[in-house]
């Protein structure tokens, strides 16, 4: 049904104008590195999986809604696992 598809496309285009711009991966990686450095400084050692929630919270706050929570969690988990 082409008329419904056109209506849905128009609505999606209208709504996309109000969504915040997605954060580039390089900026998200920089925020993650800063949060890890801050956690390392406060703990006196490299953070582990126990501190994952704290790091996700710090990165999410710094990202201010411009990055997906799943993406943040995946990057934190990958960085802490390595």
mmCIF file of C-alpha atoms in Angstrom:
data_model
loop_
_atom_site.group_PDB
_atom_site.id
_atom_site.type_symbol
_atom_site.label_atom_id
_atom_site.label_comp_id
_atom_site.label_asym_id
_atom_site.label_seq_id
_atom_site.Cartn_x
_atom_site.Cartn_y
_atom_site.Cartn_z
ATOM 1 C CA UNK A 1 0.000 0.000 0.000
ATOM 2 C CA UNK A 2 2.006 2.903 -1.327
ATOM 3 C CA UNK A 3 -0.162 5.623 0.291
ATOM 4 C CA UNK A 4 0.576 4.268 3.797
ATOM 5 C CA UNK A 5 4.261 3.863 3.017
ATOM 6 C CA UNK A 6 4.448 7.478 1.859
ATOM 7 C CA UNK A 7 2.663 8.666 5.012
ATOM 8 C CA UNK A 8 5.025 6.670 7.257
ATOM 9 C CA UNK A 9 8.071 8.004 5.398
ATOM 10 C CA UNK A 10 6.851 11.578 5.795
ATOM 11 C CA UNK A 11 6.282 11.058 9.541
ATOM 12 C CA UNK A 12 9.725 9.506 9.993
ATOM 13 C CA UNK A 13 11.353 12.413 8.148
ATOM 14 C CA UNK A 14 9.452 14.943 10.285
ATOM 15 C CA UNK A 15 10.380 13.226 13.558
ATOM 16 C CA UNK A 16 14.029 12.797 12.606
ATOM 17 C CA UNK A 17 14.400 16.578 12.570
ATOM 18 C CA UNK A 18 13.730 16.605 16.328
ATOM 19 C CA UNK A 19 16.069 13.761 17.294
ATOM 20 C CA UNK A 20 19.526 14.642 18.612
ATOM 21 C CA UNK A 21 22.439 13.991 16.298
ATOM 22 C CA UNK A 22 24.144 10.657 16.874
ATOM 23 C CA UNK A 23 27.499 10.811 18.608
ATOM 24 C CA UNK A 24 30.455 9.700 16.459
ATOM 25 C CA UNK A 25 32.210 6.548 17.662
ATOM 26 C CA UNK A 26 35.478 8.442 18.118
ATOM 27 C CA UNK A 27 33.855 10.870 20.565
ATOM 28 C CA UNK A 28 32.233 7.999 22.464
ATOM 29 C CA UNK A 29 35.605 6.247 22.673
ATOM 30 C CA UNK A 30 37.168 9.434 24.060
ATOM 31 C CA UNK A 31 34.428 9.711 26.714
ATOM 32 C CA UNK A 32 34.987 6.078 27.635
ATOM 33 C CA UNK A 33 38.743 6.582 27.922
ATOM 34 C CA UNK A 34 38.188 9.602 30.180
ATOM 35 C CA UNK A 35 35.771 7.666 32.408
ATOM 36 C CA UNK A 36 38.219 4.762 32.652
ATOM 37 C CA UNK A 37 41.073 7.121 33.528
ATOM 38 C CA UNK A 38 38.970 8.767 36.218
ATOM 39 C CA UNK A 39 37.975 5.375 37.660
ATOM 40 C CA UNK A 40 41.600 4.222 37.613
ATOM 41 C CA UNK A 41 42.666 7.377 39.455
ATOM 42 C CA UNK A 42 40.003 7.010 42.129
ATOM 43 C CA UNK A 43 40.536 3.260 42.639
ATOM 44 C CA UNK A 44 44.304 3.260 42.409
ATOM 45 C CA UNK A 45 44.112 0.345 39.964
ATOM 46 C CA UNK A 46 42.487 -0.491 36.658
ATOM 47 C CA UNK A 47 38.709 -0.922 37.003
ATOM 48 C CA UNK A 48 37.229 -4.382 36.593
ATOM 49 C CA UNK A 49 33.823 -5.765 35.768
ATOM 50 C CA UNK A 50 32.612 -4.826 39.269
ATOM 51 C CA UNK A 51 32.918 -1.152 38.326
ATOM 52 C CA UNK A 52 31.169 -1.580 34.971
ATOM 53 C CA UNK A 53 27.950 0.072 36.171
ATOM 54 C CA UNK A 54 29.780 3.117 37.484
ATOM 55 C CA UNK A 55 31.653 3.558 34.217
ATOM 56 C CA UNK A 56 28.493 3.121 32.118
ATOM 57 C CA UNK A 57 26.753 5.727 34.277
ATOM 58 C CA UNK A 58 29.633 8.194 33.847
ATOM 59 C CA UNK A 59 29.809 7.727 30.075
ATOM 60 C CA UNK A 60 26.017 7.960 29.718
ATOM 61 C CA UNK A 61 25.960 11.204 31.674
ATOM 62 C CA UNK A 62 28.746 12.653 29.537
ATOM 63 C CA UNK A 63 27.034 11.519 26.330
ATOM 64 C CA UNK A 64 23.843 13.305 27.423
ATOM 65 C CA UNK A 65 21.449 11.191 25.367
ATOM 66 C CA UNK A 66 23.434 11.332 22.137
ATOM 67 C CA UNK A 67 24.576 7.687 22.342
ATOM 68 C CA UNK A 68 22.589 4.480 22.667
ATOM 69 C CA UNK A 69 22.826 2.775 26.050
ATOM 70 C CA UNK A 70 23.391 -0.618 24.443
ATOM 71 C CA UNK A 71 26.321 0.730 22.470
ATOM 72 C CA UNK A 72 27.832 2.296 25.594
ATOM 73 C CA UNK A 73 27.436 -0.907 27.591
ATOM 74 C CA UNK A 74 28.962 -3.002 24.810
ATOM 75 C CA UNK A 75 31.987 -0.717 24.504
ATOM 76 C CA UNK A 76 32.517 -0.647 28.288
ATOM 77 C CA UNK A 77 32.210 -4.432 28.518
ATOM 78 C CA UNK A 78 34.680 -4.928 25.656
ATOM 79 C CA UNK A 79 37.183 -2.485 27.139
ATOM 80 C CA UNK A 80 36.998 -4.009 30.632
ATOM 81 C CA UNK A 81 37.302 -7.542 29.278
ATOM 82 C CA UNK A 82 40.556 -6.741 27.480
#
